[in-house]
GROMACS .gro file of C-alpha atoms in nm:
model
  223
    1UNK     CA    1   0.795  -0.829   6.619
    2UNK     CA    2   0.748  -0.801   6.237
    3UNK     CA    3   0.611  -0.424   6.189
    4UNK     CA    4   0.636  -0.123   6.397
    5UNK     CA    5   0.287  -0.015   6.281
    6UNK     CA    6   0.042  -0.025   5.996
    7UNK     CA    7   0.214   0.286   5.831
    8UNK     CA    8   0.533   0.073   5.843
    9UNK     CA    9   0.390  -0.235   5.684
   10UNK     CA   10   0.223  -0.015   5.425
   11UNK     CA   11   0.551   0.127   5.305
   12UNK     CA   12   0.733  -0.220   5.298
   13UNK     CA   13   0.456  -0.349   5.102
   14UNK     CA   14   0.442  -0.057   4.863
   15UNK     CA   15   0.813  -0.139   4.777
   16UNK     CA   16   0.702  -0.499   4.670
   17UNK     CA   17   0.386  -0.342   4.469
   18UNK     CA   18   0.621  -0.073   4.271
   19UNK     CA   19   0.625  -0.306   3.989
   20UNK     CA   20   0.257  -0.194   3.921
   21UNK     CA   21   0.387   0.176   3.898
   22UNK     CA   22   0.256   0.342   3.578
   23UNK     CA   23  -0.021   0.089   3.539
   24UNK     CA   24  -0.402   0.177   3.572
   25UNK     CA   25  -0.446   0.076   3.929
   26UNK     CA   26  -0.708   0.131   4.211
   27UNK     CA   27  -0.649   0.037   4.566
   28UNK     CA   28  -0.903  -0.101   4.787
   29UNK     CA   29  -0.878  -0.075   5.158
   30UNK     CA   30  -1.050  -0.293   5.420
   31UNK     CA   31  -1.130  -0.031   5.688
   32UNK     CA   32  -1.039   0.031   5.959
   33UNK     CA   33  -0.699  -0.133   5.980
   34UNK     CA   34  -0.628  -0.174   5.608
   35UNK     CA   35  -0.652   0.198   5.552
   36UNK     CA   36  -0.322   0.304   5.688
   37UNK     CA   37  -0.140   0.018   5.519
   38UNK     CA   38  -0.314   0.106   5.191
   39UNK     CA   39  -0.217   0.482   5.192
   40UNK     CA   40   0.155   0.449   5.116
   41UNK     CA   41   0.060   0.215   4.833
   42UNK     CA   42  -0.199   0.448   4.677
   43UNK     CA   43   0.070   0.737   4.702
   44UNK     CA   44   0.354   0.513   4.570
   45UNK     CA   45   0.128   0.408   4.262
   46UNK     CA   46  -0.025   0.747   4.218
   47UNK     CA   47  -0.361   0.538   4.228
   48UNK     CA   48  -0.695   0.628   4.376
   49UNK     CA   49  -0.791   0.476   4.726
   50UNK     CA   50  -1.123   0.335   4.780
   51UNK     CA   51  -1.263   0.127   5.070
   52UNK     CA   52  -1.423  -0.228   5.031
   53UNK     CA   53  -1.676  -0.248   5.320
   54UNK     CA   54  -1.696  -0.596   5.490
   55UNK     CA   55  -1.791  -0.706   5.815
   56UNK     CA   56  -1.754  -1.040   5.999
   57UNK     CA   57  -2.084  -1.230   6.071
   58UNK     CA   58  -1.997  -1.373   6.421
   59UNK     CA   59  -2.165  -1.646   6.615
   60UNK     CA   60  -2.443  -1.485   6.840
   61UNK     CA   61  -2.298  -1.624   7.157
   62UNK     CA   62  -1.942  -1.571   7.041
   63UNK     CA   63  -1.907  -1.286   6.828
   64UNK     CA   64  -1.544  -1.305   6.774
   65UNK     CA   65  -1.602  -1.630   6.600
   66UNK     CA   66  -1.671  -1.608   6.226
   67UNK     CA   67  -1.939  -1.808   6.089
   68UNK     CA   68  -1.916  -1.573   5.765
   69UNK     CA   69  -1.872  -1.246   5.643
   70UNK     CA   70  -2.068  -0.987   5.421
   71UNK     CA   71  -1.947  -0.732   5.191
   72UNK     CA   72  -2.055  -0.432   5.014
   73UNK     CA   73  -2.047  -0.509   4.640
   74UNK     CA   74  -2.360  -0.308   4.513
   75UNK     CA   75  -2.550  -0.624   4.597
   76UNK     CA   76  -2.415  -0.765   4.942
   77UNK     CA   77  -2.159  -1.051   4.887
   78UNK     CA   78  -2.217  -1.312   5.177
   79UNK     CA   79  -1.960  -1.600   5.254
   80UNK     CA   80  -2.070  -1.832   5.475
   81UNK     CA   81  -1.854  -2.065   5.708
   82UNK     CA   82  -2.062  -2.376   5.724
   83UNK     CA   83  -1.828  -2.565   5.934
   84UNK     CA   84  -1.852  -2.302   6.216
   85UNK     CA   85  -2.239  -2.259   6.153
   86UNK     CA   86  -2.290  -2.641   6.221
   87UNK     CA   87  -2.037  -2.667   6.505
   88UNK     CA   88  -2.218  -2.373   6.686
   89UNK     CA   89  -2.563  -2.494   6.574
   90UNK     CA   90  -2.686  -2.181   6.444
   91UNK     CA   91  -3.016  -2.174   6.258
   92UNK     CA   92  -3.084  -2.007   5.942
   93UNK     CA   93  -3.292  -1.752   6.118
   94UNK     CA   94  -2.992  -1.662   6.343
   95UNK     CA   95  -2.751  -1.625   6.070
   96UNK     CA   96  -2.996  -1.394   5.864
   97UNK     CA   97  -3.056  -1.192   6.172
   98UNK     CA   98  -2.674  -1.119   6.231
   99UNK     CA   99  -2.616  -1.068   5.866
  100UNK     CA  100  -2.889  -0.796   5.843
  101UNK     CA  101  -2.729  -0.616   6.143
  102UNK     CA  102  -2.367  -0.622   5.995
  103UNK     CA  103  -2.542  -0.504   5.676
  104UNK     CA  104  -2.690  -0.195   5.879
  105UNK     CA  105  -2.326  -0.132   5.984
  106UNK     CA  106  -2.195  -0.136   5.652
  107UNK     CA  107  -2.450   0.110   5.552
  108UNK     CA  108  -2.361   0.332   5.835
  109UNK     CA  109  -2.000   0.333   5.756
  110UNK     CA  110  -2.056   0.388   5.383
  111UNK     CA  111  -2.251   0.719   5.455
  112UNK     CA  112  -1.968   0.795   5.722
  113UNK     CA  113  -1.659   0.715   5.512
  114UNK     CA  114  -1.772   0.798   5.182
  115UNK     CA  115  -2.066   0.996   5.174
  116UNK     CA  116  -2.115   1.176   4.852
  117UNK     CA  117  -1.740   1.107   4.761
  118UNK     CA  118  -1.678   1.021   4.396
  119UNK     CA  119  -1.554   0.648   4.377
  120UNK     CA  120  -1.313   0.536   4.137
  121UNK     CA  121  -1.417   0.277   3.861
  122UNK     CA  122  -1.246  -0.071   3.907
  123UNK     CA  123  -1.380  -0.214   3.571
  124UNK     CA  124  -1.089  -0.298   3.343
  125UNK     CA  125  -0.831  -0.189   3.590
  126UNK     CA  126  -0.569  -0.362   3.827
  127UNK     CA  127  -0.756  -0.371   4.160
  128UNK     CA  128  -0.535  -0.401   4.459
  129UNK     CA  129  -0.717  -0.522   4.789
  130UNK     CA  130  -0.523  -0.430   5.107
  131UNK     CA  131  -0.565  -0.516   5.485
  132UNK     CA  132  -0.341  -0.500   5.776
  133UNK     CA  133  -0.326  -0.889   5.777
  134UNK     CA  134  -0.538  -1.208   5.708
  135UNK     CA  135  -0.615  -1.453   5.979
  136UNK     CA  136  -0.898  -1.694   5.899
  137UNK     CA  137  -0.963  -1.525   5.563
  138UNK     CA  138  -1.361  -1.494   5.591
  139UNK     CA  139  -1.387  -1.122   5.556
  140UNK     CA  140  -1.089  -1.120   5.308
  141UNK     CA  141  -1.278  -1.363   5.086
  142UNK     CA  142  -1.597  -1.165   5.089
  143UNK     CA  143  -1.401  -0.852   5.012
  144UNK     CA  144  -1.209  -1.008   4.732
  145UNK     CA  145  -1.577  -1.145   4.583
  146UNK     CA  146  -1.718  -0.791   4.613
  147UNK     CA  147  -1.424  -0.619   4.417
  148UNK     CA  148  -1.427  -0.904   4.142
  149UNK     CA  149  -1.772  -0.824   4.086
  150UNK     CA  150  -1.678  -0.489   3.990
  151UNK     CA  151  -1.499  -0.643   3.697
  152UNK     CA  152  -1.119  -0.566   3.728
  153UNK     CA  153  -0.877  -0.698   3.468
  154UNK     CA  154  -0.654  -0.798   3.747
  155UNK     CA  155  -0.720  -0.863   4.115
  156UNK     CA  156  -0.450  -0.855   4.360
  157UNK     CA  157  -0.442  -0.922   4.736
  158UNK     CA  158  -0.170  -0.738   4.908
  159UNK     CA  159  -0.119  -0.791   5.297
  160UNK     CA  160   0.187  -0.773   5.542
  161UNK     CA  161   0.124  -1.120   5.701
  162UNK     CA  162  -0.088  -1.402   5.704
  163UNK     CA  163  -0.082  -1.779   5.764
  164UNK     CA  164   0.019  -1.987   5.447
  165UNK     CA  165  -0.267  -2.218   5.470
  166UNK     CA  166  -0.513  -1.918   5.452
  167UNK     CA  167  -0.332  -1.755   5.157
  168UNK     CA  168  -0.345  -2.092   4.969
  169UNK     CA  169  -0.725  -2.097   5.028
  170UNK     CA  170  -0.757  -1.764   4.901
  171UNK     CA  171  -0.564  -1.815   4.598
  172UNK     CA  172  -0.842  -1.937   4.367
  173UNK     CA  173  -1.015  -1.585   4.457
  174UNK     CA  174  -0.727  -1.370   4.312
  175UNK     CA  175  -0.503  -1.342   4.021
  176UNK     CA  176  -0.181  -1.253   4.252
  177UNK     CA  177  -0.099  -1.238   4.608
  178UNK     CA  178   0.173  -1.021   4.767
  179UNK     CA  179   0.248  -1.111   5.132
  180UNK     CA  180   0.557  -0.992   5.308
  181UNK     CA  181   0.544  -1.262   5.578
  182UNK     CA  182   0.375  -1.594   5.634
  183UNK     CA  183   0.383  -1.769   5.985
  184UNK     CA  184   0.230  -2.127   6.051
  185UNK     CA  185   0.197  -2.050   6.413
  186UNK     CA  186  -0.018  -1.742   6.355
  187UNK     CA  187  -0.246  -1.648   6.646
  188UNK     CA  188  -0.361  -1.296   6.601
  189UNK     CA  189  -0.277  -1.021   6.345
  190UNK     CA  190  -0.174  -0.782   6.621
  191UNK     CA  191   0.104  -1.019   6.747
  192UNK     CA  192   0.310  -0.900   6.439
  193UNK     CA  193   0.287  -0.516   6.520
  194UNK     CA  194   0.454  -0.313   6.795
  195UNK     CA  195   0.165  -0.080   6.764
  196UNK     CA  196  -0.151  -0.219   6.674
  197UNK     CA  197  -0.379   0.039   6.838
  198UNK     CA  198  -0.743   0.063   6.711
  199UNK     CA  199  -0.784   0.302   6.398
  200UNK     CA  200  -1.080   0.553   6.450
  201UNK     CA  201  -1.325   0.661   6.185
  202UNK     CA  202  -1.180   0.992   6.170
  203UNK     CA  203  -0.838   0.873   6.082
  204UNK     CA  204  -0.993   0.679   5.777
  205UNK     CA  205  -1.168   0.974   5.653
  206UNK     CA  206  -0.856   1.173   5.698
  207UNK     CA  207  -0.662   0.916   5.477
  208UNK     CA  208  -0.916   0.919   5.222
  209UNK     CA  209  -0.912   1.297   5.227
  210UNK     CA  210  -0.523   1.300   5.188
  211UNK     CA  211  -0.514   1.067   4.921
  212UNK     CA  212  -0.787   1.240   4.736
  213UNK     CA  213  -0.598   1.566   4.774
  214UNK     CA  214  -0.270   1.398   4.632
  215UNK     CA  215  -0.452   1.248   4.357
  216UNK     CA  216  -0.610   1.597   4.261
  217UNK     CA  217  -0.271   1.768   4.295
  218UNK     CA  218  -0.096   1.520   4.064
  219UNK     CA  219  -0.400   1.565   3.791
  220UNK     CA  220  -0.352   1.925   3.822
  221UNK     CA  221   0.033   1.915   3.782
  222UNK     CA  222   0.006   1.714   3.437
  223UNK     CA  223  -0.253   1.985   3.299
   0.00000   0.00000   0.00000
């Protein structure tokens, strides 16, 4: 077992990202699982924490199989997995129907997690995108493209664990990848955690609130 839980993975990942301390950084987590990984990173780097909302577009008769992903980047960013679409014989109408449903879920989560919360600017900053791991890379690719559309000066993907071929396929999307462990025999992300329980919406909101409070305290301390 590689990591005890997501917080443990986040602390270990933060140590690898300490080189960005003092830089103008914004951290983006993929909720829900990426939020507890991202929190120690944002705290160490004294960086604001935001979310990049992304949803897998599952095959209608096998929802766990990703035929694409959609992310909230102002205008929706849609990534298609044409091989899966063809293999599953999914029509364009079926794809668009599932995509529309996931966009509704993204909007629900945006209202729930972010509401009227002031969101940090990414333009001209170092943007670090964090998740609890990468498997096929479909949702990660959509998230990276959504953040790239916000014009950061540098885009970094930071994850605890991933298969090497997936990281290679994502390398063109980013300026740098920081990954603690790669495993060719991958299976599922949860295999590499002792505690991989579901993260609740309430926990994501609490993490955002804690990070916002710490950022506010740090700002007041410098006045």
